[in-house]
């Protein structure tokens, strides 16, 4: 099939053509029940994260700017319920989804958060007056290609200094284009338009963290929506943006296994391999948190009982999550990427939830008293099994001379130890509670669990409005 569209004498078609054609052809009926179920689960998790993100300072700033620059349009902004143009709404909603660092996580060669792309599907589905079944197609597509792009580079592009928002800029136009019912040729152009101008430096997640850490991926989602609108009207973009001259492979260097992007499309579904976050923190902190909570709660240890917590982890964890700045966190962005802080919170409060990342909590003397008890050690043996296993070896030494140790190979929320539906609901309820009454939250949950029966994405989005 890959050669069918080539006139005599033309070279073999580019990878973006194959990706675009598969996306254009994908129908709800092609997606198995197991993947549809995951789409519902990720949508509920994503909406919960957005409702939690609605009142975060970064989201409030961005929404104020969009109040000035955005136009009226068919897309609904989560929380406020405002109707906005699709480009602006996709940015607003994706930022709210991302801002607490609590939405989904996939980590192969690269980490990514495929649900950051769901707002592109939402906005464009609203513009086309689509139903819940079509939204499922958009959700599944975003996970499929984001996860494949993460898997295609050896080492991952983050290891080369680039952020995964670089990859999202290739995927969001596919999702937006399919939701706009574009023919495959226009989806291919949309990929070229977005991807060729949206590469993101790793600086946003290195060293001192700022609000941009959670903003670059939403901006890449927004980029894809704008690109799809341009392509719809006939705008063209480079078809060779992945595999051609000065495309991503050329510019970011070897080694790439490009067959990963298209091999076996439709035989299995990447959304079934993604993970969710049980904690609103950087992904590599999750296994250590899970292990420490098991020890502290299982043995009924108070913070005062704990003398030291030793954590064996990857070199990356020790380097990025336990550098000196992470022992003195002053902001939410630093605290949720600080292994000492999240472990200190687990020891002091026996939980790591959004409550632990308020300014008051970050400066709480009881939590801060635990920070220097935490020692992070890079373990080459753990490095060898990563990322197949996200292993953490944890030893807790008590003030009366006891030692408790445990090894965990993956955290709660990993597809090998998934959040069950009731746990996703509990997470949703906690995030929605400050902005939504129980009755409103229940209506939204019911609509998401019955997503295939929803006649209108716009009606669904209206349910995701704050009523407090």
Tab-separated table of C-alpha atoms in Angstrom:
chain	number	residue	atom	x	y	z
A	1	UNK	CA	0.000	0.000	0.000
A	2	UNK	CA	2.876	2.386	0.647
A	3	UNK	CA	3.711	2.550	-3.064
A	4	UNK	CA	0.161	2.895	-4.341
A	5	UNK	CA	0.129	6.681	-4.339
A	6	UNK	CA	3.444	7.140	-6.116
A	7	UNK	CA	3.447	8.092	-9.767
A	8	UNK	CA	6.014	6.276	-11.961
A	9	UNK	CA	9.508	7.547	-11.297
A	10	UNK	CA	8.660	8.997	-7.867
A	11	UNK	CA	10.639	7.880	-4.835
A	12	UNK	CA	9.065	5.814	-2.073
A	13	UNK	CA	6.717	7.921	0.024
A	14	UNK	CA	7.743	9.505	3.296
A	15	UNK	CA	6.819	8.165	6.725
A	16	UNK	CA	4.468	11.072	7.405
A	17	UNK	CA	2.333	9.926	4.454
A	18	UNK	CA	1.899	6.464	5.940
A	19	UNK	CA	1.081	7.881	9.378
A	20	UNK	CA	-1.345	10.418	7.926
A	21	UNK	CA	-3.144	7.854	5.791
A	22	UNK	CA	-3.649	5.486	8.710
A	23	UNK	CA	-4.969	8.327	10.864
A	24	UNK	CA	-7.348	9.578	8.171
A	25	UNK	CA	-8.747	6.069	7.697
A	26	UNK	CA	-9.136	5.158	11.394
A	27	UNK	CA	-12.752	4.592	12.438
A	28	UNK	CA	-14.298	3.992	15.855
A	29	UNK	CA	-15.336	0.517	14.697
A	30	UNK	CA	-11.649	-0.375	14.153
A	31	UNK	CA	-10.788	0.164	17.822
A	32	UNK	CA	-11.189	-2.834	20.170
A	33	UNK	CA	-13.184	-2.555	23.401
A	34	UNK	CA	-9.981	-2.823	25.479
A	35	UNK	CA	-8.573	0.353	23.886
A	36	UNK	CA	-11.953	2.146	24.054
A	37	UNK	CA	-12.044	1.398	27.773
A	38	UNK	CA	-8.590	2.961	28.213
A	39	UNK	CA	-9.697	6.047	26.264
A	40	UNK	CA	-12.551	6.558	28.742
A	41	UNK	CA	-10.200	6.072	31.690
A	42	UNK	CA	-7.614	8.521	30.329
A	43	UNK	CA	-10.316	11.074	29.544
A	44	UNK	CA	-11.635	10.979	33.115
A	45	UNK	CA	-8.115	11.222	34.525
A	46	UNK	CA	-7.329	14.097	32.143
A	47	UNK	CA	-10.477	16.058	32.994
A	48	UNK	CA	-9.731	15.616	36.704
A	49	UNK	CA	-6.215	16.964	36.200
A	50	UNK	CA	-7.601	19.941	34.263
A	51	UNK	CA	-10.134	20.775	36.978
A	52	UNK	CA	-7.316	20.604	39.530
A	53	UNK	CA	-5.172	22.778	37.255
A	54	UNK	CA	-7.883	25.400	36.702
A	55	UNK	CA	-6.985	27.364	39.862
A	56	UNK	CA	-3.195	26.980	39.652
A	57	UNK	CA	-1.282	30.244	39.329
A	58	UNK	CA	0.251	29.433	35.913
A	59	UNK	CA	-3.158	28.529	34.466
A	60	UNK	CA	-4.725	31.697	35.870
A	61	UNK	CA	-2.015	33.842	34.258
A	62	UNK	CA	-2.416	32.108	30.892
A	63	UNK	CA	-6.216	32.349	31.025
A	64	UNK	CA	-5.931	36.076	31.730
A	65	UNK	CA	-3.701	36.510	28.677
A	66	UNK	CA	-6.116	34.457	26.549
A	67	UNK	CA	-8.969	36.672	27.767
A	68	UNK	CA	-7.102	39.482	26.010
A	69	UNK	CA	-5.932	37.736	22.826
A	70	UNK	CA	-8.305	34.825	22.131
A	71	UNK	CA	-11.357	35.032	19.935
A	72	UNK	CA	-14.851	33.701	20.437
A	73	UNK	CA	-15.283	30.257	18.949
A	74	UNK	CA	-16.806	26.790	19.172
A	75	UNK	CA	-14.462	25.255	21.767
A	76	UNK	CA	-15.151	25.137	25.511
A	77	UNK	CA	-12.565	26.027	28.139
A	78	UNK	CA	-12.595	23.560	31.039
A	79	UNK	CA	-13.448	25.145	34.387
A	80	UNK	CA	-14.590	28.538	33.132
A	81	UNK	CA	-16.960	27.186	30.483
A	82	UNK	CA	-15.984	30.058	28.187
A	83	UNK	CA	-16.408	29.529	24.424
A	84	UNK	CA	-13.180	30.242	22.582
A	85	UNK	CA	-11.428	29.740	19.248
A	86	UNK	CA	-10.008	26.219	18.869
A	87	UNK	CA	-6.332	27.255	18.872
A	88	UNK	CA	-6.613	29.170	22.145
A	89	UNK	CA	-8.891	26.596	23.808
A	90	UNK	CA	-6.473	23.785	22.998
A	91	UNK	CA	-3.681	25.728	24.748
A	92	UNK	CA	-5.828	26.668	27.756
A	93	UNK	CA	-7.137	23.145	28.294
A	94	UNK	CA	-3.798	21.414	27.693
A	95	UNK	CA	-2.087	23.751	30.151
A	96	UNK	CA	-4.689	22.968	32.825
A	97	UNK	CA	-4.255	19.241	32.150
A	98	UNK	CA	-0.474	19.482	32.452
A	99	UNK	CA	0.104	22.139	35.067
A	100	UNK	CA	0.079	19.916	38.177
A	101	UNK	CA	2.275	17.240	36.562
A	102	UNK	CA	-0.430	14.745	37.503
A	103	UNK	CA	-1.677	13.423	34.147
A	104	UNK	CA	-0.522	10.276	32.383
A	105	UNK	CA	3.044	9.092	31.849
A	106	UNK	CA	4.753	6.921	29.265
A	107	UNK	CA	8.456	6.262	29.545
A	108	UNK	CA	10.399	4.289	27.002
A	109	UNK	CA	13.394	5.973	25.389
A	110	UNK	CA	11.699	9.250	26.270
A	111	UNK	CA	9.179	10.312	28.883
A	112	UNK	CA	5.942	11.815	27.610
A	113	UNK	CA	2.389	12.643	28.626
A	114	UNK	CA	0.176	11.665	25.680
A	115	UNK	CA	-2.989	13.028	27.328
A	116	UNK	CA	-1.543	16.532	26.829
A	117	UNK	CA	-2.833	16.072	23.261
A	118	UNK	CA	-6.440	15.220	24.213
A	119	UNK	CA	-7.380	18.959	24.255
A	120	UNK	CA	-6.565	19.142	20.522
A	121	UNK	CA	-9.081	16.354	19.956
A	122	UNK	CA	-11.650	18.080	22.183
A	123	UNK	CA	-11.424	21.496	20.526
A	124	UNK	CA	-11.500	20.219	16.952
A	125	UNK	CA	-14.271	17.726	17.745
A	126	UNK	CA	-16.360	20.623	19.061
A	127	UNK	CA	-15.722	22.657	15.921
A	128	UNK	CA	-17.019	19.744	13.811
A	129	UNK	CA	-19.904	18.984	16.192
A	130	UNK	CA	-18.663	15.432	16.732
A	131	UNK	CA	-19.831	12.803	19.204
A	132	UNK	CA	-18.170	10.772	21.940
A	133	UNK	CA	-17.203	7.949	19.614
A	134	UNK	CA	-15.203	10.351	17.448
A	135	UNK	CA	-13.509	11.829	20.536
A	136	UNK	CA	-12.382	8.291	21.392
A	137	UNK	CA	-10.749	8.055	17.941
A	138	UNK	CA	-8.842	11.280	18.661
A	139	UNK	CA	-7.702	10.130	22.106
A	140	UNK	CA	-6.490	6.756	20.813
A	141	UNK	CA	-4.635	8.397	17.900
A	142	UNK	CA	-2.756	10.800	20.161
A	143	UNK	CA	-1.527	8.032	22.432
A	144	UNK	CA	-0.648	5.790	19.488
A	145	UNK	CA	1.729	8.167	17.737
A	146	UNK	CA	3.127	10.016	20.776
A	147	UNK	CA	4.156	6.729	22.348
A	148	UNK	CA	5.610	5.388	19.083
A	149	UNK	CA	7.677	8.559	18.617
A	150	UNK	CA	9.034	8.147	22.148
A	151	UNK	CA	10.124	4.627	21.243
A	152	UNK	CA	11.769	5.497	17.920
A	153	UNK	CA	14.948	7.307	19.029
A	154	UNK	CA	17.955	5.558	20.585
A	155	UNK	CA	18.818	7.119	22.976
A	156	UNK	CA	15.670	9.169	23.542
A	157	UNK	CA	15.804	12.791	22.444
A	158	UNK	CA	15.761	13.952	26.093
A	159	UNK	CA	19.176	12.322	26.439
A	160	UNK	CA	20.326	14.550	23.552
A	161	UNK	CA	19.090	17.743	25.213
A	162	UNK	CA	15.655	18.021	23.575
A	163	UNK	CA	12.271	17.971	25.312
A	164	UNK	CA	9.456	15.604	24.319
A	165	UNK	CA	7.248	18.570	23.333
A	166	UNK	CA	9.369	18.331	20.165
A	167	UNK	CA	7.593	15.012	19.479
A	168	UNK	CA	4.143	16.281	20.458
A	169	UNK	CA	4.386	18.843	17.644
A	170	UNK	CA	4.384	15.876	15.194
A	171	UNK	CA	1.383	14.188	16.821
A	172	UNK	CA	-1.054	16.975	17.684
A	173	UNK	CA	-1.564	17.879	13.983
A	174	UNK	CA	-2.450	14.235	13.255
A	175	UNK	CA	-5.103	14.280	15.987
A	176	UNK	CA	-6.430	17.713	15.034
A	177	UNK	CA	-6.430	16.831	11.332
A	178	UNK	CA	-8.391	13.616	11.872
A	179	UNK	CA	-10.919	15.457	14.055
A	180	UNK	CA	-11.333	18.037	11.253
A	181	UNK	CA	-11.958	15.161	8.774
A	182	UNK	CA	-9.015	16.241	6.636
A	183	UNK	CA	-7.917	13.977	3.775
A	184	UNK	CA	-4.589	12.255	4.454
A	185	UNK	CA	-2.634	14.616	2.194
A	186	UNK	CA	-3.736	17.593	4.305
A	187	UNK	CA	-2.920	15.768	7.549
A	188	UNK	CA	0.546	15.141	6.132
A	189	UNK	CA	0.944	18.859	5.412
A	190	UNK	CA	-0.282	19.673	8.934
A	191	UNK	CA	2.453	17.459	10.407
A	192	UNK	CA	5.036	19.333	8.348
A	193	UNK	CA	3.665	22.756	9.315
A	194	UNK	CA	3.703	22.065	13.047
A	195	UNK	CA	6.760	19.850	13.423
A	196	UNK	CA	9.114	21.932	11.290
A	197	UNK	CA	8.807	24.983	13.523
A	198	UNK	CA	8.349	23.583	17.023
A	199	UNK	CA	11.450	21.965	18.525
A	200	UNK	CA	11.830	22.399	22.285
A	201	UNK	CA	15.024	22.656	24.346
A	202	UNK	CA	15.508	20.382	27.349
A	203	UNK	CA	16.405	23.524	29.341
A	204	UNK	CA	12.794	23.695	30.552
A	205	UNK	CA	13.258	20.580	32.714
A	206	UNK	CA	16.932	21.031	33.620
A	207	UNK	CA	18.271	22.950	36.629
A	208	UNK	CA	15.958	25.496	38.235
A	209	UNK	CA	12.427	24.824	37.031
A	210	UNK	CA	9.977	27.494	35.942
A	211	UNK	CA	6.396	27.653	34.732
A	212	UNK	CA	7.593	26.676	31.249
A	213	UNK	CA	8.219	23.124	32.430
A	214	UNK	CA	4.483	22.418	32.154
A	215	UNK	CA	3.802	24.798	29.266
A	216	UNK	CA	5.930	23.574	26.364
A	217	UNK	CA	3.825	20.497	25.692
A	218	UNK	CA	0.513	22.423	25.729
A	219	UNK	CA	2.114	24.871	23.278
A	220	UNK	CA	2.996	21.916	21.030
A	221	UNK	CA	-0.633	20.754	21.232
A	222	UNK	CA	-1.751	24.268	20.249
A	223	UNK	CA	0.754	24.199	17.360
A	224	UNK	CA	-0.898	21.120	15.880
A	225	UNK	CA	-4.352	22.666	15.965
A	226	UNK	CA	-3.168	25.816	14.174
A	227	UNK	CA	-1.329	23.648	11.628
A	228	UNK	CA	-4.442	21.558	10.914
A	229	UNK	CA	-6.526	24.698	10.334
A	230	UNK	CA	-3.911	26.013	7.894
A	231	UNK	CA	-3.748	22.666	6.082
A	232	UNK	CA	-7.537	22.557	5.831
A	233	UNK	CA	-7.411	25.764	3.776
A	234	UNK	CA	-4.626	24.424	1.533
A	235	UNK	CA	-1.435	25.449	3.333
A	236	UNK	CA	1.499	23.156	2.636
A	237	UNK	CA	4.307	21.887	4.878
A	238	UNK	CA	7.413	19.715	4.354
A	239	UNK	CA	6.560	16.045	3.837
A	240	UNK	CA	10.100	14.970	4.730
A	241	UNK	CA	10.041	16.471	8.236
A	242	UNK	CA	10.897	13.112	9.843
A	243	UNK	CA	13.049	11.172	7.422
A	244	UNK	CA	14.272	13.665	4.822
A	245	UNK	CA	16.968	16.295	4.416
A	246	UNK	CA	17.232	18.368	7.597
A	247	UNK	CA	14.236	16.621	9.157
A	248	UNK	CA	14.273	15.472	12.793
A	249	UNK	CA	16.471	12.411	12.162
A	250	UNK	CA	19.028	14.495	10.271
A	251	UNK	CA	19.018	17.344	12.815
A	252	UNK	CA	18.868	15.424	16.098
A	253	UNK	CA	21.240	12.727	14.978
A	254	UNK	CA	21.360	8.937	15.036
A	255	UNK	CA	20.078	6.428	15.934
A	256	UNK	CA	16.413	6.151	14.958
A	257	UNK	CA	14.364	3.010	14.312
A	258	UNK	CA	11.752	4.593	12.094
A	259	UNK	CA	9.877	1.352	11.453
A	260	UNK	CA	8.620	1.733	15.064
A	261	UNK	CA	6.394	4.595	13.842
A	262	UNK	CA	4.261	2.485	11.512
A	263	UNK	CA	4.930	-1.198	12.145
A	264	UNK	CA	1.831	-3.141	13.182
A	265	UNK	CA	-0.504	-0.131	13.288
A	266	UNK	CA	-3.903	-1.458	14.326
A	267	UNK	CA	-2.578	-4.858	15.444
A	268	UNK	CA	-2.177	-3.656	19.026
A	269	UNK	CA	-2.904	-0.327	20.691
A	270	UNK	CA	-0.328	1.787	22.503
A	271	UNK	CA	-2.944	3.373	24.792
A	272	UNK	CA	-3.137	0.015	26.586
A	273	UNK	CA	0.564	0.345	27.546
A	274	UNK	CA	0.465	3.850	28.982
A	275	UNK	CA	0.554	4.613	32.709
A	276	UNK	CA	-1.216	6.966	35.086
A	277	UNK	CA	0.163	8.962	37.962
A	278	UNK	CA	-0.867	8.056	41.477
A	279	UNK	CA	1.103	11.096	42.703
A	280	UNK	CA	1.298	14.698	41.345
A	281	UNK	CA	5.079	14.519	40.915
A	282	UNK	CA	7.836	13.800	38.401
A	283	UNK	CA	7.547	10.228	37.122
A	284	UNK	CA	10.826	8.852	38.497
A	285	UNK	CA	9.755	9.763	42.036
A	286	UNK	CA	6.759	7.425	41.944
A	287	UNK	CA	8.409	4.098	42.736
A	288	UNK	CA	10.399	5.552	45.683
A	289	UNK	CA	7.226	7.248	47.020
A	290	UNK	CA	5.255	3.988	46.702
A	291	UNK	CA	8.024	2.089	48.533
A	292	UNK	CA	8.415	4.635	51.345
A	293	UNK	CA	4.648	4.831	51.923
A	294	UNK	CA	4.515	1.017	52.094
A	295	UNK	CA	7.208	1.014	54.813
A	296	UNK	CA	5.956	4.004	56.806
A	297	UNK	CA	2.282	3.020	56.790
A	298	UNK	CA	2.929	-0.737	57.007
A	299	UNK	CA	5.120	-0.314	60.095
A	300	UNK	CA	3.252	2.645	61.582
A	301	UNK	CA	6.348	4.868	61.668
A	302	UNK	CA	5.999	8.524	62.609
A	303	UNK	CA	8.306	11.161	61.134
A	304	UNK	CA	10.084	11.337	64.482
A	305	UNK	CA	10.813	7.569	64.310
A	306	UNK	CA	12.706	7.956	61.014
A	307	UNK	CA	16.457	8.622	61.146
A	308	UNK	CA	17.407	8.209	57.462
A	309	UNK	CA	15.869	7.147	54.165
A	310	UNK	CA	18.310	5.741	51.606
A	311	UNK	CA	17.066	5.478	48.029
A	312	UNK	CA	18.873	3.529	45.324
A	313	UNK	CA	17.815	4.838	41.929
A	314	UNK	CA	19.030	5.740	38.436
A	315	UNK	CA	21.846	8.204	37.773
A	316	UNK	CA	19.256	10.495	36.172
A	317	UNK	CA	17.187	10.546	39.377
A	318	UNK	CA	20.207	11.383	41.517
A	319	UNK	CA	21.327	14.068	39.064
A	320	UNK	CA	18.035	15.771	38.208
A	321	UNK	CA	15.850	15.072	41.254
A	322	UNK	CA	18.348	15.280	44.115
A	323	UNK	CA	20.762	18.067	43.174
A	324	UNK	CA	21.373	20.723	45.905
A	325	UNK	CA	18.449	22.926	44.767
A	326	UNK	CA	16.091	20.001	45.389
A	327	UNK	CA	17.041	19.927	49.097
A	328	UNK	CA	15.748	23.480	49.483
A	329	UNK	CA	12.588	23.670	47.357
A	330	UNK	CA	10.787	27.015	47.438
A	331	UNK	CA	8.247	26.545	44.639
A	332	UNK	CA	5.770	23.891	43.533
A	333	UNK	CA	7.738	23.322	40.312
A	334	UNK	CA	10.906	22.492	42.240
A	335	UNK	CA	9.105	20.550	44.994
A	336	UNK	CA	7.307	18.181	42.612
A	337	UNK	CA	10.649	17.432	40.917
A	338	UNK	CA	12.498	17.017	44.232
A	339	UNK	CA	13.009	13.445	45.419
A	340	UNK	CA	14.031	14.652	48.916
A	341	UNK	CA	10.869	16.768	49.183
A	342	UNK	CA	8.372	14.141	48.034
A	343	UNK	CA	9.935	11.553	50.343
A	344	UNK	CA	9.944	14.065	53.213
A	345	UNK	CA	6.230	14.660	52.579
A	346	UNK	CA	5.557	10.908	52.475
A	347	UNK	CA	7.363	10.463	55.808
A	348	UNK	CA	5.716	13.461	57.510
A	349	UNK	CA	2.189	13.283	56.087
A	350	UNK	CA	1.915	9.642	54.918
A	351	UNK	CA	0.517	10.854	51.627
A	352	UNK	CA	1.672	12.716	48.516
A	353	UNK	CA	-1.303	14.552	47.006
A	354	UNK	CA	-1.870	18.053	45.595
A	355	UNK	CA	-2.252	19.248	49.202
A	356	UNK	CA	1.486	18.600	49.742
A	357	UNK	CA	2.397	21.190	47.071
A	358	UNK	CA	0.771	24.308	48.460
A	359	UNK	CA	3.248	27.059	49.380
A	360	UNK	CA	2.354	26.585	53.039
A	361	UNK	CA	3.166	22.849	52.913
A	362	UNK	CA	6.438	23.340	51.013
A	363	UNK	CA	7.651	25.568	53.861
A	364	UNK	CA	6.084	23.405	56.637
A	365	UNK	CA	8.810	22.910	59.312
A	366	UNK	CA	7.739	19.289	59.933
A	367	UNK	CA	8.281	18.345	56.271
A	368	UNK	CA	11.460	20.410	55.993
A	369	UNK	CA	12.869	18.614	59.030
A	370	UNK	CA	12.820	15.394	56.970
A	371	UNK	CA	14.653	16.719	53.885
A	372	UNK	CA	18.206	16.017	55.037
A	373	UNK	CA	17.262	12.502	56.168
A	374	UNK	CA	16.891	11.553	52.485
A	375	UNK	CA	19.938	10.190	50.664
A	376	UNK	CA	19.749	9.333	46.951
A	377	UNK	CA	22.338	6.944	45.518
A	378	UNK	CA	22.876	6.206	41.814
A	379	UNK	CA	22.926	2.410	41.456
A	380	UNK	CA	24.445	0.967	38.240
A	381	UNK	CA	22.434	-2.254	38.731
A	382	UNK	CA	19.200	-0.242	38.676
A	383	UNK	CA	20.463	1.626	35.609
A	384	UNK	CA	20.838	-1.694	33.750
A	385	UNK	CA	17.155	-2.629	34.096
A	386	UNK	CA	15.771	0.876	33.363
A	387	UNK	CA	13.337	1.786	31.763
A	388	UNK	CA	11.922	-1.759	31.528
A	389	UNK	CA	11.829	-1.623	35.321
A	390	UNK	CA	11.576	1.647	37.239
A	391	UNK	CA	13.252	0.008	40.205
A	392	UNK	CA	13.835	1.665	43.557
A	393	UNK	CA	15.640	0.129	46.528
A	394	UNK	CA	14.565	1.842	49.733
A	395	UNK	CA	16.003	1.486	53.238
A	396	UNK	CA	14.445	3.272	56.178
A	397	UNK	CA	16.551	3.404	59.357
A	398	UNK	CA	14.753	4.323	62.572
A	399	UNK	CA	16.042	6.305	65.539
A	400	UNK	CA	15.829	3.148	67.714
A	401	UNK	CA	18.085	1.158	65.383
A	402	UNK	CA	15.615	-0.816	63.240
A	403	UNK	CA	15.972	-1.119	59.449
A	404	UNK	CA	13.135	-1.637	56.975
A	405	UNK	CA	13.973	-2.248	53.332
A	406	UNK	CA	11.963	-2.896	50.200
A	407	UNK	CA	12.482	-3.134	46.462
A	408	UNK	CA	9.791	-2.060	44.018
A	409	UNK	CA	10.149	-2.510	40.252
A	410	UNK	CA	7.337	-0.227	39.140
A	411	UNK	CA	5.018	2.247	40.832
A	412	UNK	CA	1.290	2.214	41.364
A	413	UNK	CA	-0.279	3.446	38.096
A	414	UNK	CA	2.124	1.539	35.837
A	415	UNK	CA	0.231	-0.684	33.354
A	416	UNK	CA	1.641	-3.663	35.302
A	417	UNK	CA	0.022	-2.279	38.479
A	418	UNK	CA	-2.711	0.003	37.098
A	419	UNK	CA	-5.031	2.347	38.890
A	420	UNK	CA	-8.421	0.651	38.977
A	421	UNK	CA	-11.511	2.624	37.929
A	422	UNK	CA	-12.475	3.446	41.524
A	423	UNK	CA	-8.962	4.824	42.151
A	424	UNK	CA	-9.217	7.032	39.055
A	425	UNK	CA	-12.587	8.252	40.357
A	426	UNK	CA	-11.109	8.980	43.793
A	427	UNK	CA	-8.284	10.969	42.178
A	428	UNK	CA	-10.825	12.811	40.024
A	429	UNK	CA	-13.036	13.602	43.032
A	430	UNK	CA	-10.109	15.041	45.013
A	431	UNK	CA	-9.034	17.232	42.098
A	432	UNK	CA	-12.555	18.383	41.176
A	433	UNK	CA	-13.805	19.053	44.720
A	434	UNK	CA	-12.432	22.610	45.080
A	435	UNK	CA	-14.140	23.784	41.877
A	436	UNK	CA	-17.153	21.519	41.453
A	437	UNK	CA	-20.052	20.301	43.596
A	438	UNK	CA	-20.436	16.544	44.077
A	439	UNK	CA	-23.559	16.538	41.904
A	440	UNK	CA	-21.750	18.242	39.007
A	441	UNK	CA	-18.750	15.916	39.363
A	442	UNK	CA	-21.041	12.881	39.297
A	443	UNK	CA	-22.717	14.094	36.092
A	444	UNK	CA	-19.344	14.504	34.392
A	445	UNK	CA	-18.097	11.073	35.545
A	446	UNK	CA	-21.296	9.429	34.295
A	447	UNK	CA	-20.915	11.119	30.898
A	448	UNK	CA	-17.289	9.985	30.540
A	449	UNK	CA	-17.990	6.378	31.543
A	450	UNK	CA	-20.734	6.403	28.875
A	451	UNK	CA	-18.571	8.203	26.311
A	452	UNK	CA	-19.623	6.110	23.282
A	453	UNK	CA	-23.225	7.146	23.935
A	454	UNK	CA	-22.501	10.893	24.110
A	455	UNK	CA	-24.117	12.586	21.121
A	456	UNK	CA	-22.105	15.810	21.450
A	457	UNK	CA	-18.583	16.603	22.624
A	458	UNK	CA	-19.773	20.175	23.254
A	459	UNK	CA	-22.421	18.915	25.706
A	460	UNK	CA	-19.770	16.786	27.402
A	461	UNK	CA	-17.386	19.773	27.697
A	462	UNK	CA	-20.156	21.915	29.193
A	463	UNK	CA	-20.331	19.437	32.086
A	464	UNK	CA	-16.654	20.180	32.902
A	465	UNK	CA	-17.489	23.663	34.202
A	466	UNK	CA	-16.860	24.899	37.723
A	467	UNK	CA	-20.087	25.441	39.688
A	468	UNK	CA	-18.502	26.534	42.965
